[in-house]
Amino acid sequence: MALPVKDQIKYWTIAAAILVLFLWLLGDILLPFVLGAAIAYLLDPIVDRLERLGTGRVLGTTLILVAAFFVVFFIFLLVIPLVIDQIRLLLKPRQI
């Protein structure tokens, strides 16, 4: 026996409200997992292409991780001197 449409709408609305509340309460905990899944989804085609070129999946993943490390490292090399200069300017006494 099927539920009437009115009851189905009521149950689905309650379920959706509980899901939204759950996601809102655990959003800070779930965010790293969602970001990790998104990054893996975006980088998978690159690993597939490297695999077709003859490298293994582990080697392709390692190459991507090493490349990402170097990108972050070079960004820090560019940003840190700028931040230090800005801090010096901020701490330097100014004449009015």
Short mmCIF file of N, CA and C in Angstrom, two decimals:
data_model
loop_
_atom_site.label_atom_id
_atom_site.label_comp_id
_atom_site.label_asym_id
_atom_site.label_seq_id
_atom_site.Cartn_x
_atom_site.Cartn_y
_atom_site.Cartn_z
N MET A 1 0.84 -1.15 0.00
CA MET A 1 0.00 0.00 0.00
C MET A 1 0.90 1.24 0.00
N ALA A 2 0.69 2.09 -0.96
CA ALA A 2 1.50 3.29 -1.13
C ALA A 2 1.00 4.40 -0.22
N LEU A 3 1.92 5.22 0.21
CA LEU A 3 1.56 6.38 1.02
C LEU A 3 0.91 7.44 0.14
N PRO A 4 -0.02 8.16 0.68
CA PRO A 4 -0.59 9.27 -0.09
C PRO A 4 0.49 10.33 -0.36
N VAL A 5 0.30 11.08 -1.42
CA VAL A 5 1.27 12.08 -1.84
C VAL A 5 1.52 13.10 -0.74
N LYS A 6 0.48 13.49 -0.04
CA LYS A 6 0.62 14.48 1.04
C LYS A 6 1.57 13.97 2.13
N ASP A 7 1.44 12.70 2.50
CA ASP A 7 2.32 12.12 3.51
C ASP A 7 3.75 12.00 2.98
N GLN A 8 3.90 11.62 1.71
CA GLN A 8 5.23 11.52 1.13
C GLN A 8 5.94 12.88 1.15
N ILE A 9 5.21 13.93 0.78
CA ILE A 9 5.79 15.27 0.80
C ILE A 9 6.21 15.65 2.21
N LYS A 10 5.38 15.31 3.18
CA LYS A 10 5.69 15.63 4.58
C LYS A 10 6.97 14.90 5.02
N TYR A 11 7.08 13.62 4.70
CA TYR A 11 8.24 12.84 5.12
C TYR A 11 9.51 13.31 4.40
N TRP A 12 9.41 13.60 3.12
CA TRP A 12 10.58 14.07 2.38
C TRP A 12 11.02 15.45 2.86
N THR A 13 10.09 16.30 3.24
CA THR A 13 10.43 17.61 3.77
C THR A 13 11.15 17.48 5.11
N ILE A 14 10.66 16.60 5.96
CA ILE A 14 11.31 16.36 7.25
C ILE A 14 12.72 15.79 7.03
N ALA A 15 12.85 14.84 6.10
CA ALA A 15 14.15 14.25 5.82
C ALA A 15 15.12 15.30 5.27
N ALA A 16 14.64 16.17 4.38
CA ALA A 16 15.50 17.22 3.83
C ALA A 16 15.92 18.20 4.91
N ALA A 17 15.01 18.55 5.82
CA ALA A 17 15.34 19.47 6.91
C ALA A 17 16.39 18.85 7.83
N ILE A 18 16.26 17.57 8.13
CA ILE A 18 17.25 16.89 8.97
C ILE A 18 18.60 16.85 8.27
N LEU A 19 18.61 16.59 6.97
CA LEU A 19 19.86 16.56 6.21
C LEU A 19 20.53 17.93 6.21
N VAL A 20 19.76 18.99 5.98
CA VAL A 20 20.32 20.34 5.98
C VAL A 20 20.87 20.68 7.36
N LEU A 21 20.16 20.33 8.41
CA LEU A 21 20.63 20.57 9.77
C LEU A 21 21.92 19.80 10.05
N PHE A 22 21.97 18.55 9.63
CA PHE A 22 23.15 17.71 9.79
C PHE A 22 24.35 18.32 9.06
N LEU A 23 24.15 18.75 7.82
CA LEU A 23 25.25 19.35 7.06
C LEU A 23 25.68 20.69 7.66
N TRP A 24 24.73 21.44 8.18
CA TRP A 24 25.07 22.72 8.79
C TRP A 24 25.88 22.52 10.07
N LEU A 25 25.50 21.54 10.88
CA LEU A 25 26.21 21.29 12.13
C LEU A 25 27.60 20.70 11.90
N LEU A 26 27.73 19.84 10.90
CA LEU A 26 29.00 19.16 10.66
C LEU A 26 29.76 19.74 9.47
N GLY A 27 29.39 20.92 9.02
CA GLY A 27 30.02 21.52 7.84
C GLY A 27 31.51 21.71 8.00
N ASP A 28 31.95 22.16 9.17
CA ASP A 28 33.38 22.38 9.38
C ASP A 28 34.17 21.07 9.39
N ILE A 29 33.54 20.01 9.80
CA ILE A 29 34.20 18.71 9.82
C ILE A 29 34.22 18.10 8.42
N LEU A 30 33.15 18.28 7.68
CA LEU A 30 33.03 17.66 6.36
C LEU A 30 33.81 18.41 5.28
N LEU A 31 34.11 19.69 5.48
CA LEU A 31 34.75 20.50 4.45
C LEU A 31 36.07 19.91 3.94
N PRO A 32 37.00 19.47 4.77
CA PRO A 32 38.24 18.89 4.23
C PRO A 32 37.99 17.64 3.38
N PHE A 33 37.01 16.83 3.77
CA PHE A 33 36.72 15.64 2.99
C PHE A 33 36.12 15.99 1.63
N VAL A 34 35.24 16.98 1.62
CA VAL A 34 34.63 17.41 0.36
C VAL A 34 35.68 18.03 -0.55
N LEU A 35 36.55 18.87 0.00
CA LEU A 35 37.62 19.46 -0.80
C LEU A 35 38.59 18.40 -1.32
N GLY A 36 38.91 17.43 -0.49
CA GLY A 36 39.79 16.35 -0.94
C GLY A 36 39.18 15.54 -2.06
N ALA A 37 37.89 15.26 -1.95
CA ALA A 37 37.20 14.52 -3.02
C ALA A 37 37.16 15.34 -4.30
N ALA A 38 36.94 16.65 -4.18
CA ALA A 38 36.90 17.51 -5.37
C ALA A 38 38.27 17.57 -6.05
N ILE A 39 39.33 17.69 -5.26
CA ILE A 39 40.67 17.74 -5.83
C ILE A 39 41.01 16.41 -6.50
N ALA A 40 40.66 15.31 -5.87
CA ALA A 40 40.91 13.99 -6.47
C ALA A 40 40.13 13.84 -7.77
N TYR A 41 38.90 14.32 -7.79
CA TYR A 41 38.07 14.24 -8.99
C TYR A 41 38.68 15.06 -10.12
N LEU A 42 39.21 16.24 -9.79
CA LEU A 42 39.79 17.10 -10.82
C LEU A 42 41.14 16.60 -11.32
N LEU A 43 41.92 15.95 -10.47
CA LEU A 43 43.25 15.48 -10.87
C LEU A 43 43.24 14.08 -11.48
N ASP A 44 42.15 13.36 -11.37
CA ASP A 44 42.08 12.00 -11.91
C ASP A 44 42.34 11.94 -13.42
N PRO A 45 41.81 12.87 -14.23
CA PRO A 45 42.12 12.80 -15.67
C PRO A 45 43.61 12.96 -15.98
N ILE A 46 44.31 13.75 -15.17
CA ILE A 46 45.75 13.91 -15.39
C ILE A 46 46.47 12.60 -15.10
N VAL A 47 46.08 11.94 -14.03
CA VAL A 47 46.69 10.64 -13.69
C VAL A 47 46.35 9.61 -14.77
N ASP A 48 45.12 9.64 -15.28
CA ASP A 48 44.74 8.72 -16.36
C ASP A 48 45.61 8.94 -17.60
N ARG A 49 45.86 10.21 -17.93
CA ARG A 49 46.69 10.51 -19.10
C ARG A 49 48.13 10.04 -18.88
N LEU A 50 48.66 10.28 -17.68
CA LEU A 50 50.01 9.80 -17.38
C LEU A 50 50.07 8.28 -17.43
N GLU A 51 49.00 7.64 -17.01
CA GLU A 51 48.95 6.17 -17.05
C GLU A 51 48.94 5.68 -18.49
N ARG A 52 48.22 6.38 -19.37
CA ARG A 52 48.21 6.00 -20.79
C ARG A 52 49.58 6.21 -21.44
N LEU A 53 50.35 7.17 -20.93
CA LEU A 53 51.68 7.43 -21.48
C LEU A 53 52.71 6.41 -21.00
N GLY A 54 52.31 5.52 -20.10
CA GLY A 54 53.21 4.45 -19.70
C GLY A 54 53.65 4.46 -18.25
N THR A 55 53.33 5.51 -17.52
CA THR A 55 53.69 5.51 -16.11
C THR A 55 52.61 4.75 -15.33
N GLY A 56 52.98 4.26 -14.20
CA GLY A 56 51.99 3.59 -13.35
C GLY A 56 51.13 4.62 -12.63
N ARG A 57 50.06 4.14 -12.05
CA ARG A 57 49.15 5.04 -11.34
C ARG A 57 49.82 5.64 -10.10
N VAL A 58 50.61 4.84 -9.41
CA VAL A 58 51.30 5.33 -8.21
C VAL A 58 52.33 6.39 -8.60
N LEU A 59 53.08 6.13 -9.67
CA LEU A 59 54.08 7.11 -10.11
C LEU A 59 53.41 8.39 -10.60
N GLY A 60 52.31 8.27 -11.31
CA GLY A 60 51.58 9.45 -11.77
C GLY A 60 51.07 10.29 -10.61
N THR A 61 50.53 9.62 -9.60
CA THR A 61 50.05 10.33 -8.41
C THR A 61 51.21 11.00 -7.68
N THR A 62 52.33 10.30 -7.59
CA THR A 62 53.51 10.87 -6.94
C THR A 62 54.02 12.10 -7.70
N LEU A 63 54.03 12.02 -9.02
CA LEU A 63 54.47 13.17 -9.82
C LEU A 63 53.56 14.38 -9.60
N ILE A 64 52.27 14.15 -9.54
CA ILE A 64 51.33 15.25 -9.31
C ILE A 64 51.53 15.84 -7.92
N LEU A 65 51.73 15.01 -6.91
CA LEU A 65 51.96 15.51 -5.56
C LEU A 65 53.25 16.31 -5.46
N VAL A 66 54.30 15.84 -6.11
CA VAL A 66 55.58 16.57 -6.10
C VAL A 66 55.42 17.90 -6.82
N ALA A 67 54.72 17.90 -7.95
CA ALA A 67 54.49 19.16 -8.68
C ALA A 67 53.67 20.13 -7.83
N ALA A 68 52.66 19.64 -7.14
CA ALA A 68 51.85 20.50 -6.28
C ALA A 68 52.70 21.05 -5.13
N PHE A 69 53.57 20.23 -4.58
CA PHE A 69 54.46 20.71 -3.51
C PHE A 69 55.34 21.85 -4.01
N PHE A 70 55.92 21.69 -5.21
CA PHE A 70 56.78 22.74 -5.74
C PHE A 70 56.00 24.01 -6.06
N VAL A 71 54.79 23.89 -6.53
CA VAL A 71 53.96 25.08 -6.79
C VAL A 71 53.71 25.83 -5.49
N VAL A 72 53.33 25.12 -4.44
CA VAL A 72 53.08 25.76 -3.15
C VAL A 72 54.38 26.37 -2.60
N PHE A 73 55.48 25.66 -2.75
CA PHE A 73 56.78 26.15 -2.29
C PHE A 73 57.16 27.45 -2.99
N PHE A 74 57.00 27.51 -4.31
CA PHE A 74 57.35 28.72 -5.05
C PHE A 74 56.39 29.87 -4.75
N ILE A 75 55.15 29.57 -4.48
CA ILE A 75 54.22 30.63 -4.07
C ILE A 75 54.68 31.22 -2.74
N PHE A 76 55.09 30.36 -1.81
CA PHE A 76 55.61 30.87 -0.53
C PHE A 76 56.87 31.70 -0.75
N LEU A 77 57.74 31.27 -1.67
CA LEU A 77 58.94 32.05 -1.95
C LEU A 77 58.61 33.43 -2.49
N LEU A 78 57.53 33.55 -3.22
CA LEU A 78 57.13 34.85 -3.75
C LEU A 78 56.39 35.70 -2.73
N VAL A 79 55.60 35.08 -1.88
CA VAL A 79 54.73 35.82 -0.98
C VAL A 79 55.44 36.24 0.30
N ILE A 80 56.29 35.41 0.85
CA ILE A 80 56.91 35.70 2.15
C ILE A 80 57.73 36.99 2.13
N PRO A 81 58.57 37.25 1.11
CA PRO A 81 59.28 38.54 1.11
C PRO A 81 58.33 39.74 1.07
N LEU A 82 57.23 39.63 0.35
CA LEU A 82 56.26 40.72 0.31
C LEU A 82 55.63 40.95 1.67
N VAL A 83 55.31 39.88 2.36
CA VAL A 83 54.72 40.00 3.70
C VAL A 83 55.72 40.63 4.66
N ILE A 84 56.97 40.23 4.58
CA ILE A 84 57.99 40.80 5.47
C ILE A 84 58.15 42.29 5.20
N ASP A 85 58.17 42.69 3.93
CA ASP A 85 58.26 44.12 3.61
C ASP A 85 57.05 44.89 4.14
N GLN A 86 55.88 44.32 4.02
CA GLN A 86 54.68 44.98 4.52
C GLN A 86 54.71 45.12 6.04
N ILE A 87 55.21 44.11 6.72
CA ILE A 87 55.32 44.19 8.19
C ILE A 87 56.33 45.26 8.58
N ARG A 88 57.45 45.34 7.85
CA ARG A 88 58.43 46.40 8.13
C ARG A 88 57.81 47.78 7.94
N LEU A 89 57.07 47.95 6.86
CA LEU A 89 56.42 49.24 6.63
C LEU A 89 55.40 49.56 7.71
N LEU A 90 54.72 48.55 8.18
CA LEU A 90 53.71 48.76 9.21
C LEU A 90 54.35 49.15 10.54
N LEU A 91 55.49 48.57 10.85
CA LEU A 91 56.16 48.84 12.12
C LEU A 91 57.04 50.08 12.09
N LYS A 92 57.33 50.57 10.90
CA LYS A 92 58.18 51.75 10.76
C LYS A 92 57.42 52.99 11.25
N PRO A 93 58.05 53.79 12.14
CA PRO A 93 57.35 54.99 12.62
C PRO A 93 57.19 56.01 11.49
N ARG A 94 56.01 56.60 11.43
CA ARG A 94 55.73 57.59 10.39
C ARG A 94 55.64 58.97 11.02
N GLN A 95 56.04 59.94 10.24
CA GLN A 95 55.91 61.32 10.68
C GLN A 95 54.59 61.88 10.18
N ILE A 96 53.96 62.65 11.03
CA ILE A 96 52.66 63.22 10.64
C ILE A 96 52.85 64.63 10.16
#
